[in-house]
mmCIF file of C-alpha atoms and ligand atoms in Angstrom:
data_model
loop_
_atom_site.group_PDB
_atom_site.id
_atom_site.type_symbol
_atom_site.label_atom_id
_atom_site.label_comp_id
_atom_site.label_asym_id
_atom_site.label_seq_id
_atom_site.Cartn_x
_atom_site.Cartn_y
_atom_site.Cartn_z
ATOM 1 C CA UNK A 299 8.727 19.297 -9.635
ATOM 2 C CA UNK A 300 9.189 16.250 -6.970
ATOM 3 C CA UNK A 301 5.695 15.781 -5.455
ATOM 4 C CA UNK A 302 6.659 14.547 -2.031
ATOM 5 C CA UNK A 303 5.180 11.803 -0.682
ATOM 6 C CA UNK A 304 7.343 11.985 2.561
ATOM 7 C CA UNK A 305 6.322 15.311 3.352
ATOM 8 C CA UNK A 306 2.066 14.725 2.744
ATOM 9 C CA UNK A 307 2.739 10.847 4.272
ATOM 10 C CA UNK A 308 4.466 12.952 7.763
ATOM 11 C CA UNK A 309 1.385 15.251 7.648
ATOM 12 C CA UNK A 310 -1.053 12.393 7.889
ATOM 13 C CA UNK A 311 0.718 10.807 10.079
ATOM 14 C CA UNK A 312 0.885 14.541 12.307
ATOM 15 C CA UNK A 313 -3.182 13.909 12.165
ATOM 16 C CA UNK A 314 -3.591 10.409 13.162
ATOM 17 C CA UNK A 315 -1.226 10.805 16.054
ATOM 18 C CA UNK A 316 -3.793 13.940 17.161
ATOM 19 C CA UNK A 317 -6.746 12.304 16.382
ATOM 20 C CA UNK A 318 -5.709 9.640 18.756
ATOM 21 C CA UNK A 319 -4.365 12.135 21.307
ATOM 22 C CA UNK A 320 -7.667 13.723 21.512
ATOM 23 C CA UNK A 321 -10.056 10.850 21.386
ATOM 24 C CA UNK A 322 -11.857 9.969 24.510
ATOM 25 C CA UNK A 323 -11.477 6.001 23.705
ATOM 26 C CA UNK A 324 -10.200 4.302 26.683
ATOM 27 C CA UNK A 325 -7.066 2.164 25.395
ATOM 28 C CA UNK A 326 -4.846 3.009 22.228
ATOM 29 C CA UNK A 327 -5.394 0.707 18.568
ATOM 30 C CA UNK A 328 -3.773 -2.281 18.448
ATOM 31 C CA UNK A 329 -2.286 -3.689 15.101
ATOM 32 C CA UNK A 330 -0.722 -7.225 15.592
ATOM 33 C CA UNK A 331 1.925 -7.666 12.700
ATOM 34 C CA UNK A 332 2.484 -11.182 11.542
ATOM 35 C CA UNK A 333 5.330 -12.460 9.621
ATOM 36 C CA UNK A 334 6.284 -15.821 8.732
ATOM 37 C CA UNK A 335 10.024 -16.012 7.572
ATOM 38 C CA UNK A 336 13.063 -13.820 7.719
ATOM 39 C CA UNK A 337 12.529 -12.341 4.230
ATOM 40 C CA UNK A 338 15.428 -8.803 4.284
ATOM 41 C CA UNK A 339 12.474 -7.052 2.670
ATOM 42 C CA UNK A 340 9.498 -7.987 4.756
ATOM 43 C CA UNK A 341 11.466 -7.145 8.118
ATOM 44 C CA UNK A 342 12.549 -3.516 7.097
ATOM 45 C CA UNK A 343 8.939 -2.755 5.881
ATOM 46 C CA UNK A 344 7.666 -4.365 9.458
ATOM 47 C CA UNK A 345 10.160 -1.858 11.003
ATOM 48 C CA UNK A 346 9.305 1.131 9.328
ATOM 49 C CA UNK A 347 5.023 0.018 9.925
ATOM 50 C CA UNK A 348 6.253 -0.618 13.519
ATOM 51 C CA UNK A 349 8.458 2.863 13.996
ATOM 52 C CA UNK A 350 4.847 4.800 12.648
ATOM 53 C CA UNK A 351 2.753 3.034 14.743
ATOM 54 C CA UNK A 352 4.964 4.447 17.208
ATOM 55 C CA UNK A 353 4.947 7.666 16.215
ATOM 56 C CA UNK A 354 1.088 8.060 15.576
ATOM 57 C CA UNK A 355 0.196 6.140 19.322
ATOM 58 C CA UNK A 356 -0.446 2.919 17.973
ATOM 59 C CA UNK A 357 0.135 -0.256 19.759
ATOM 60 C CA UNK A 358 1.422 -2.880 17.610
ATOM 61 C CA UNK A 359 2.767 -6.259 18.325
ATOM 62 C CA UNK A 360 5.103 -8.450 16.149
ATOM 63 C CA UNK A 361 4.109 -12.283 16.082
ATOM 64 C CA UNK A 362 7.008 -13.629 14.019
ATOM 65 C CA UNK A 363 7.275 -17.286 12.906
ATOM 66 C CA UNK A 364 9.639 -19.349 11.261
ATOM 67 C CA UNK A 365 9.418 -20.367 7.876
ATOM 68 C CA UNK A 366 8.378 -23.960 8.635
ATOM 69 C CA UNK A 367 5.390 -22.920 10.621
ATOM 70 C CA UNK A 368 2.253 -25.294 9.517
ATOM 71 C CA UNK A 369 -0.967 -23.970 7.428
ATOM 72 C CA UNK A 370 -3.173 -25.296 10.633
ATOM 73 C CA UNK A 371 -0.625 -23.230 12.978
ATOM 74 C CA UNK A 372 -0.766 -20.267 11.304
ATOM 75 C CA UNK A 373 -4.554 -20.394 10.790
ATOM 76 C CA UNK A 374 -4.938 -21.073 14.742
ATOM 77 C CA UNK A 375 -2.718 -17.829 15.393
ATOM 78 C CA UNK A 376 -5.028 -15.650 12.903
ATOM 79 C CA UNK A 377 -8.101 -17.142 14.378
ATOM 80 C CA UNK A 378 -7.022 -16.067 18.205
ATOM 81 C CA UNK A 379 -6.383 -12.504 16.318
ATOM 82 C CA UNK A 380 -9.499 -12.125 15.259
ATOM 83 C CA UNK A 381 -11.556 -13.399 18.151
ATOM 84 C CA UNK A 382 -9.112 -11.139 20.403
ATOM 85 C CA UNK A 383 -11.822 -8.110 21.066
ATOM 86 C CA UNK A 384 -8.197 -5.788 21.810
ATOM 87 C CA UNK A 385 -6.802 -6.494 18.304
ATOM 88 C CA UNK A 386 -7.820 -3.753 16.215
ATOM 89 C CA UNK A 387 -6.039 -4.677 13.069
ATOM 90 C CA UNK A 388 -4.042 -7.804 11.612
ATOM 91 C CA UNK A 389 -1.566 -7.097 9.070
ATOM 92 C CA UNK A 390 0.165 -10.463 7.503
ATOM 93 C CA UNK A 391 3.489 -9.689 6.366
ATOM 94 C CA UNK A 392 3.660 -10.584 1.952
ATOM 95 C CA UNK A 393 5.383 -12.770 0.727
ATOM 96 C CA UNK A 394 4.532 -16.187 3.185
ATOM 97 C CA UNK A 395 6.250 -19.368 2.280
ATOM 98 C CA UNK A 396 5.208 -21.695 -0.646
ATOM 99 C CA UNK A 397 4.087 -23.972 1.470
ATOM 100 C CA UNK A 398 1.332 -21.448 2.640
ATOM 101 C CA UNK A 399 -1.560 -20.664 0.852
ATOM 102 C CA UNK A 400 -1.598 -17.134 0.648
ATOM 103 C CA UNK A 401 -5.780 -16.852 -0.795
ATOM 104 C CA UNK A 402 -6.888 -19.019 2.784
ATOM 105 C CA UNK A 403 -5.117 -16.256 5.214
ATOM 106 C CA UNK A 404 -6.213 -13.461 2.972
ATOM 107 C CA UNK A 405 -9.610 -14.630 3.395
ATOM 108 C CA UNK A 406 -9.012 -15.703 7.051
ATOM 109 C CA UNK A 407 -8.211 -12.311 8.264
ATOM 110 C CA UNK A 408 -11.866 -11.057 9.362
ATOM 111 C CA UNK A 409 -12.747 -8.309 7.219
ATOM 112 C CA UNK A 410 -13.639 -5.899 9.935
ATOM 113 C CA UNK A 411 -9.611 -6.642 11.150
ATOM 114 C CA UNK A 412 -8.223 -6.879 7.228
ATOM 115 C CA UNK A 413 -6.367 -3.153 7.020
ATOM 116 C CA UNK A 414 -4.241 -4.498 4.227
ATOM 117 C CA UNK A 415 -7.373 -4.498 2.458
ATOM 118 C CA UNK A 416 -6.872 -7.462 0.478
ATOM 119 C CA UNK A 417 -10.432 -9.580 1.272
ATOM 120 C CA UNK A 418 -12.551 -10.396 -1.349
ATOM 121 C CA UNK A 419 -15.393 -8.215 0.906
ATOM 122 C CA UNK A 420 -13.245 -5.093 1.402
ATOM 123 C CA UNK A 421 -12.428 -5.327 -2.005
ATOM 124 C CA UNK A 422 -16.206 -6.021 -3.304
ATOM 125 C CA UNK A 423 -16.889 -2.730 -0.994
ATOM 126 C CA UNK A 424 -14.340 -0.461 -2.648
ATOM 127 C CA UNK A 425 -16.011 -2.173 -5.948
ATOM 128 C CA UNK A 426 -19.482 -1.279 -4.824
ATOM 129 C CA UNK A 427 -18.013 2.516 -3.934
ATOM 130 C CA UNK A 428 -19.028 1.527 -0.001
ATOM 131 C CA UNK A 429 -16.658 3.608 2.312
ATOM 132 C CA UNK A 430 -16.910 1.757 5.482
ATOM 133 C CA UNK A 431 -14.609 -0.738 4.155
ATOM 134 C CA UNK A 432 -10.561 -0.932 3.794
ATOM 135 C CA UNK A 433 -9.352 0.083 0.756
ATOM 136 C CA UNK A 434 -5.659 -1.477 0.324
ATOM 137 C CA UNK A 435 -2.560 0.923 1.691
ATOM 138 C CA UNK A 436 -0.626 1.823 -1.558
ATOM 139 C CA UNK A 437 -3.804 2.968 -3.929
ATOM 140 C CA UNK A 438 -5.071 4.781 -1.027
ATOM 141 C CA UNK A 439 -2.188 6.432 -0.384
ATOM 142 C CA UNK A 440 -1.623 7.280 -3.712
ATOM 143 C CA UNK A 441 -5.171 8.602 -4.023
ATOM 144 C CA UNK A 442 -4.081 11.269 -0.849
ATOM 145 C CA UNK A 443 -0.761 12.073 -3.083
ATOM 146 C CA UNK A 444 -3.081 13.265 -5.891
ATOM 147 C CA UNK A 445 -5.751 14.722 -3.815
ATOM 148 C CA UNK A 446 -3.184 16.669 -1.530
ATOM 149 C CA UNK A 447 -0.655 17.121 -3.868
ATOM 150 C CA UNK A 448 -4.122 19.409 -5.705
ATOM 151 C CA UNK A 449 -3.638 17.327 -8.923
ATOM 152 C CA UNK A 450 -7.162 17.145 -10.859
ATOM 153 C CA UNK A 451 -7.832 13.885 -11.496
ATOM 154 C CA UNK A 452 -11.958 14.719 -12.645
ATOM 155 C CA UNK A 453 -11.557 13.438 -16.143
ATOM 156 C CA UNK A 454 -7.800 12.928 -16.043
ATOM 157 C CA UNK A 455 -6.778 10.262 -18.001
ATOM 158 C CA UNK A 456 -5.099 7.972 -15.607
ATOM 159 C CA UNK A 457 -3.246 5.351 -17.399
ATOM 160 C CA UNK A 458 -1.796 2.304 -14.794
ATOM 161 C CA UNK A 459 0.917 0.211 -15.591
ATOM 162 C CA UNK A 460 0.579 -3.364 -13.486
ATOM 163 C CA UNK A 461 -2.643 -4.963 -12.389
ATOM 164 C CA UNK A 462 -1.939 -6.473 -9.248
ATOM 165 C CA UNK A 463 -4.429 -7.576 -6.776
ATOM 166 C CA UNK A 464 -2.206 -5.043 -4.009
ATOM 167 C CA UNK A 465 -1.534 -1.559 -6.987
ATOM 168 C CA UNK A 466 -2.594 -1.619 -9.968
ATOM 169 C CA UNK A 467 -6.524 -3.123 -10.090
ATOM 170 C CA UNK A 468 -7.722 -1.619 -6.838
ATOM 171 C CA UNK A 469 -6.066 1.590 -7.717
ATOM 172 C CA UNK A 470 -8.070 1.607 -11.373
ATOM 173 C CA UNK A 471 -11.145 0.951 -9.015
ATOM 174 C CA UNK A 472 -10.959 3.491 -7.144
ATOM 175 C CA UNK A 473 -9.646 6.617 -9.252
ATOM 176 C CA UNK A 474 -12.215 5.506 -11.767
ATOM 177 C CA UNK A 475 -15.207 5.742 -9.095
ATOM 178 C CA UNK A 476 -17.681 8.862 -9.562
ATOM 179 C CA UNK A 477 -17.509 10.040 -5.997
ATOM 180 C CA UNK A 478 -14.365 10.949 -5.613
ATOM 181 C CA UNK A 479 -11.342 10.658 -8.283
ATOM 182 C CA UNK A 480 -13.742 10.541 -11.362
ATOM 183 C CA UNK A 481 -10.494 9.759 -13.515
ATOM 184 C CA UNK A 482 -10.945 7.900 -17.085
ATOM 185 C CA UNK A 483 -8.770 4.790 -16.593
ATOM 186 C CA UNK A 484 -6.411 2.626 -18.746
ATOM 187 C CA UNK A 485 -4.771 -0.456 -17.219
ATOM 188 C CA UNK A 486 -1.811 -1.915 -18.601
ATOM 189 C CA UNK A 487 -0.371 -5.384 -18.274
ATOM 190 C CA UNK A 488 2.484 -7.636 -19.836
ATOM 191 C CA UNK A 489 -0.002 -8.634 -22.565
ATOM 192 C CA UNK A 490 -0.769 -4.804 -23.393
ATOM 193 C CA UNK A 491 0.177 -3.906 -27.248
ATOM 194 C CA UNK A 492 1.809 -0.951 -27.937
ATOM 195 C CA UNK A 493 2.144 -0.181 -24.015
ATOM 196 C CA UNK A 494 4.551 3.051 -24.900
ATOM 197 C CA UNK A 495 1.991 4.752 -27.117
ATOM 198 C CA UNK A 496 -0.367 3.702 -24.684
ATOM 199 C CA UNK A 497 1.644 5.551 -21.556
ATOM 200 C CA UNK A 498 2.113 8.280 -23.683
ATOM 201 C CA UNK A 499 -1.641 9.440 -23.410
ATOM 202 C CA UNK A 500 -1.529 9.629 -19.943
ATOM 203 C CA UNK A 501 -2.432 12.745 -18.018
ATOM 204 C CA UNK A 502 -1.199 10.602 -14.937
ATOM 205 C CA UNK A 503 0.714 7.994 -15.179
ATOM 206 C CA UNK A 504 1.347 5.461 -12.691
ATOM 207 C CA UNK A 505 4.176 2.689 -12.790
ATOM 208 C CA UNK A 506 3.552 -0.840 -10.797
ATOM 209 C CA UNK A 507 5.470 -3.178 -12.203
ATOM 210 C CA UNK A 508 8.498 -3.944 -10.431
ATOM 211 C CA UNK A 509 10.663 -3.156 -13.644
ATOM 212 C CA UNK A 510 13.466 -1.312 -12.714
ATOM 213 C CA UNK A 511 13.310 2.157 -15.246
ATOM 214 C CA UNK A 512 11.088 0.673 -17.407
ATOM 215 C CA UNK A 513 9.266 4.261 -18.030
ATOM 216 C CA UNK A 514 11.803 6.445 -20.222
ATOM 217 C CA UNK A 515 10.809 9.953 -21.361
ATOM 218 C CA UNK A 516 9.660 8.937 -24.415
ATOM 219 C CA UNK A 517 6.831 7.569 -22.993
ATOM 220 C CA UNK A 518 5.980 10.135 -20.866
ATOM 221 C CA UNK A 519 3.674 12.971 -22.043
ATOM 222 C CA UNK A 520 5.097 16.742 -21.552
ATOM 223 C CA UNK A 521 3.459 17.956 -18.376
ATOM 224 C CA UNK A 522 2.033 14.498 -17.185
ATOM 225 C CA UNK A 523 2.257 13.780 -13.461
ATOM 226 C CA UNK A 524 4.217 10.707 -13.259
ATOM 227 C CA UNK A 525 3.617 8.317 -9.572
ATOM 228 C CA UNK A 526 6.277 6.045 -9.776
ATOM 229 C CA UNK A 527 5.359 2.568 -7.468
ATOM 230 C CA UNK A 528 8.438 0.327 -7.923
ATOM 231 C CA UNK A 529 10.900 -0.624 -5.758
ATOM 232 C CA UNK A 530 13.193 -2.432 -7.525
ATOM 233 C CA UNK A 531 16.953 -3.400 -6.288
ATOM 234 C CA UNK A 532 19.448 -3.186 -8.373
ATOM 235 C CA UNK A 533 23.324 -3.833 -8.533
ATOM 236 C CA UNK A 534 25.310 -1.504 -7.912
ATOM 237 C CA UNK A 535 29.090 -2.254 -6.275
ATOM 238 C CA UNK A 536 29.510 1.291 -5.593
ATOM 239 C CA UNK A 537 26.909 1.202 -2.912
ATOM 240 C CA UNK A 538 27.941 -0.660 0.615
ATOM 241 C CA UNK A 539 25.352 -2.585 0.680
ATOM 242 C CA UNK A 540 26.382 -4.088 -3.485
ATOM 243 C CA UNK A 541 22.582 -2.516 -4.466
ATOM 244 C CA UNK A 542 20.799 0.960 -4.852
ATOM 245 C CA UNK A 543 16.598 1.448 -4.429
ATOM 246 C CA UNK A 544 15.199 2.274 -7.913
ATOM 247 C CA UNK A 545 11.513 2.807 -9.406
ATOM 248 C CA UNK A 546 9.641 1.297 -12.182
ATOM 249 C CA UNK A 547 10.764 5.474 -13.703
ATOM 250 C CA UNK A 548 14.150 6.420 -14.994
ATOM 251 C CA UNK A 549 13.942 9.292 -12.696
ATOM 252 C CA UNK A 550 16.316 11.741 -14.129
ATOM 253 C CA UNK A 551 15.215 11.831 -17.636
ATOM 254 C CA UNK A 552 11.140 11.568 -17.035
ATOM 255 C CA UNK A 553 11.459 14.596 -14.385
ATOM 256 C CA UNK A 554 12.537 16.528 -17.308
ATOM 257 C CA UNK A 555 9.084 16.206 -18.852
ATOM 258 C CA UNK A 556 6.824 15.433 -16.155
ATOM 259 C CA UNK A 557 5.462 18.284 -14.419
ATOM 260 C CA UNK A 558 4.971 16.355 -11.471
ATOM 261 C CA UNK A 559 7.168 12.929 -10.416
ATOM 262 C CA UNK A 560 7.390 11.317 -7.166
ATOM 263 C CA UNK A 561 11.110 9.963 -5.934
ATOM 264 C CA UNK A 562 12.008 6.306 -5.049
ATOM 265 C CA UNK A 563 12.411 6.444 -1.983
ATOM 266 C CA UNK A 564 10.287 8.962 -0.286
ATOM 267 C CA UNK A 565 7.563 8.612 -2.817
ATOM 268 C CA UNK A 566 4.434 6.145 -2.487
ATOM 269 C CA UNK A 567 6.438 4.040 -0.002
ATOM 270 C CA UNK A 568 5.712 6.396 2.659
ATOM 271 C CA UNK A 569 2.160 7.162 1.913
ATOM 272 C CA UNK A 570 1.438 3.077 2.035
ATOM 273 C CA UNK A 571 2.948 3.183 5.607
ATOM 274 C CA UNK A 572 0.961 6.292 6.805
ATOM 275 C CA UNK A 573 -2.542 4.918 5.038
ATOM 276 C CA UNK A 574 -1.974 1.707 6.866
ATOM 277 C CA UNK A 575 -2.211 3.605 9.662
ATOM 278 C CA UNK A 576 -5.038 5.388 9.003
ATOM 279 C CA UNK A 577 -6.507 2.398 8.258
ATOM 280 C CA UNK A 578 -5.643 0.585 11.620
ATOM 281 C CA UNK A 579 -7.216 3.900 13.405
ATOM 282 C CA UNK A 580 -10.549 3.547 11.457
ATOM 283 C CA UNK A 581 -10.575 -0.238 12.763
ATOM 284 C CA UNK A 582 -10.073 0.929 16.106
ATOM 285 C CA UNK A 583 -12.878 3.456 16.010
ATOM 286 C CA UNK A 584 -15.410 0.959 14.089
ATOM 287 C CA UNK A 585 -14.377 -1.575 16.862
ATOM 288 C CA UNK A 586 -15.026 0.239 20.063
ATOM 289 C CA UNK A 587 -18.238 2.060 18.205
ATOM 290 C CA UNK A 588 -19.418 -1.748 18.320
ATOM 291 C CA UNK A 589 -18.694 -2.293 22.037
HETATM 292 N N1 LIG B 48 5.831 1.773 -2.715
HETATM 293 C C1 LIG B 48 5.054 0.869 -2.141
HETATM 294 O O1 LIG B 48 4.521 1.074 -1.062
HETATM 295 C C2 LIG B 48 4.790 -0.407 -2.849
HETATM 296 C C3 LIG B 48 3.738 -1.226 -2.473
HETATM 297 C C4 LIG B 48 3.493 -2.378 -3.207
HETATM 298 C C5 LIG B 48 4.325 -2.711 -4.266
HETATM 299 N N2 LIG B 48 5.375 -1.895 -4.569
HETATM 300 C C6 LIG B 48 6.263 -2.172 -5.691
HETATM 301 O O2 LIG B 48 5.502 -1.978 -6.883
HETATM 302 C C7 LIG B 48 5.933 -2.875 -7.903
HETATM 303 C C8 LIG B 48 4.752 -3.707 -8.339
HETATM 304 O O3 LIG B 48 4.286 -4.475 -7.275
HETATM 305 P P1 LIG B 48 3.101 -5.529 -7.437
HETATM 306 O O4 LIG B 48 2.996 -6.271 -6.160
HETATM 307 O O5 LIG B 48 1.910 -4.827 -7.986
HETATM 308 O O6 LIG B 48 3.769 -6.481 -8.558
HETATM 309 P P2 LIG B 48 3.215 -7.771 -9.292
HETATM 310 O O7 LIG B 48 2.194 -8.460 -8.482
HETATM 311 O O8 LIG B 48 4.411 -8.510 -9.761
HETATM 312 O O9 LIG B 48 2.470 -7.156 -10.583
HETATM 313 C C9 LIG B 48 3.184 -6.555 -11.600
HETATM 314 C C10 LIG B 48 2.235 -6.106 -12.681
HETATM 315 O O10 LIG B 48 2.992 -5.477 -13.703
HETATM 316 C C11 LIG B 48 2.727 -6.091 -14.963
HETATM 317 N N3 LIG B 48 3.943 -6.142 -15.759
HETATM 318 C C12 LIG B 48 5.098 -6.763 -15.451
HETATM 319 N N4 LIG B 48 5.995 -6.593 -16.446
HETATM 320 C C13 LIG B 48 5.380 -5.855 -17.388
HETATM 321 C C14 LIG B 48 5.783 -5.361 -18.648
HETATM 322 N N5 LIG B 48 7.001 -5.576 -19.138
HETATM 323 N N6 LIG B 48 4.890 -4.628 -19.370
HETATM 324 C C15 LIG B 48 3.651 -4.404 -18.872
HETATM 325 N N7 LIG B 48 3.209 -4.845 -17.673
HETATM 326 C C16 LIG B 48 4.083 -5.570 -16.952
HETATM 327 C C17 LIG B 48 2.236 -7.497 -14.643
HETATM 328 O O11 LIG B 48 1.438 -7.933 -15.726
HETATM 329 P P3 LIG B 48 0.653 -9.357 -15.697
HETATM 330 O O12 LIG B 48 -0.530 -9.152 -14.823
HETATM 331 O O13 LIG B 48 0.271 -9.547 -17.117
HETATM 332 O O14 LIG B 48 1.624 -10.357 -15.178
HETATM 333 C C18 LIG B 48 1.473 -7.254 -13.340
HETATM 334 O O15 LIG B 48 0.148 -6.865 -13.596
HETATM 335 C C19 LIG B 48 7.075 -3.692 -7.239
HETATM 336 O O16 LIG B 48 8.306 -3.061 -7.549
HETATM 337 C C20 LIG B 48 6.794 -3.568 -5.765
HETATM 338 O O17 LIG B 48 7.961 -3.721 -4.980
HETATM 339 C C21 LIG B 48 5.615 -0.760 -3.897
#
């Protein structure tokens, strides 16, 4: 069975747009978008964070650079950002330039503005279990897939493959924490032995490694719920564009076996848009609560 993420992600984004219909606040949240670069990627996720915010009643505001902006120009333009009492939230665009050092503007963004999620101190919070912090987009939004998709995860074995700072770490963080998921966790990485075997316990299984297919069936157990995080492109000359959108999950055979398996697209890519903003929303509320 496909477990939607399109169709809980549209729902979410259904109550965020009420929510903010309804409040009494006296001006709309504000995200400011920042991207450095023309990057194909980067400026059809802005669109599609830009077309929710839309959607939901969210302000936002593209400041976009060229690739040979400075490290003390962009730091000036994230220091107005946060000073700027209107901006809600401040979402830098990932990948920046080499030249950039991506660490100083993750820890530039003020934590109280950060609804990527990526500071050290939103990330110590979601460590500590603290929920007044931001817990990064995708394994948020992968947390709603499981919790509204009515998956038990209380003592599921939850096995992740990828341990990036953005998926795979923050995710094992938070399905492992007692109040709420209460999973048993595995994490997986490229220096993981026997990573098949390893998959193949998995009640859940996640895949976040930007390996296009990697997962086959035979590493899937029957029944598992399989979340499949990639977005890999790969070449394919009977597409117009010369490429087709794949997963880290070769789809066709794994849905066989998995009782559960989300698509790519329409899987975790629209949860991570629809958790950003919730995200930018509970910034909004936490900043006019404070003024
Ligand atoms: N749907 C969404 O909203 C969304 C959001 C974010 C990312 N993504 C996609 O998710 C994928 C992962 O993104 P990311 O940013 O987490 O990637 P990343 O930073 O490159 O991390 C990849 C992780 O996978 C591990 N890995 C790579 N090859 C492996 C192998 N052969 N066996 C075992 N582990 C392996 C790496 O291990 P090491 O740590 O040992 O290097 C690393 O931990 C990408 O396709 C990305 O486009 C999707």
């Amino acid at each position: 069975m496909i477990l939607s993420g399109k169709q809980i992600a549209d729902q979410i984004l259904d109550e965020i747009q009420e929510k903010i219909q309804n409040g009494s606040r006296k001006r709309p949240p504000h995200l400011a978008v920042v991207l450095v670069g023309e990057h194909p990627a980067s400026l059809s996720y802005i669109a599609m964070k830009q077309k929710a915010c839309e959607k939901v009643g969210i302000e936002s505001k593209l400041h976009h650079f060229q690739s040979t902006i400075s490290q003390q120009e962009l730091t000036e333009v994230i220091q107005k950002l946060n000073q700027d009492p209107k901006v809600d939230g401040i979402l830098l665009q990932l990948p920046i330039p080499d030249h950039l050092s991506q660490e100083h503007f993750i820890e530039l963004i003020s934590p109280e503005k950060d609804v990527d999620g990526f500071h050290p101190i939103n990330l110590g919070r979601l460590l500590a279990g603290e929920t007044g912090g931001f817990i990064p987009c995708t394994p948020l939004g992968i947390y709603e897939l499981l919790n509204r998709g009515q998956i038990v995860t209380k003592g599921a074995h939850v096995v992740i493959l990828g341990r990036s700072r953005i998926v795979g770490m923050p995710l094992a963080v938070l399905l492992a924490q007692k109040q709420g998921a209460n999973s048993t966790v595995t994490i997986c990485h490229s220096a993981s032995f026997n990573i098949k075997a390893l998959a193949k316990e998995a009640d859940i299984l996640v895949a976040a490694m930007g390996k296009a297919e990697f997962v086959t069936a035979d590493m899937v157990k029957e029944g598992a719920v399989v979340i499949d995080v990639g977005i890999n492109r790969v070449e394919d000359p009977s597409k117009e564009k010369g490429y087709r959108l794949t997963g880290d999950v070769s789809f066709e055979a794994v849905s066989q076996k998995a009782k559960m398996i989300t698509p790519v697209p329409g899987g975790v890519g629209p949860m991570t848009v629809a958790l950003l903003m919730h995200n930018t929303w509970k910034a909004f509320e936490q900043q006019c609560a404070k003024h």
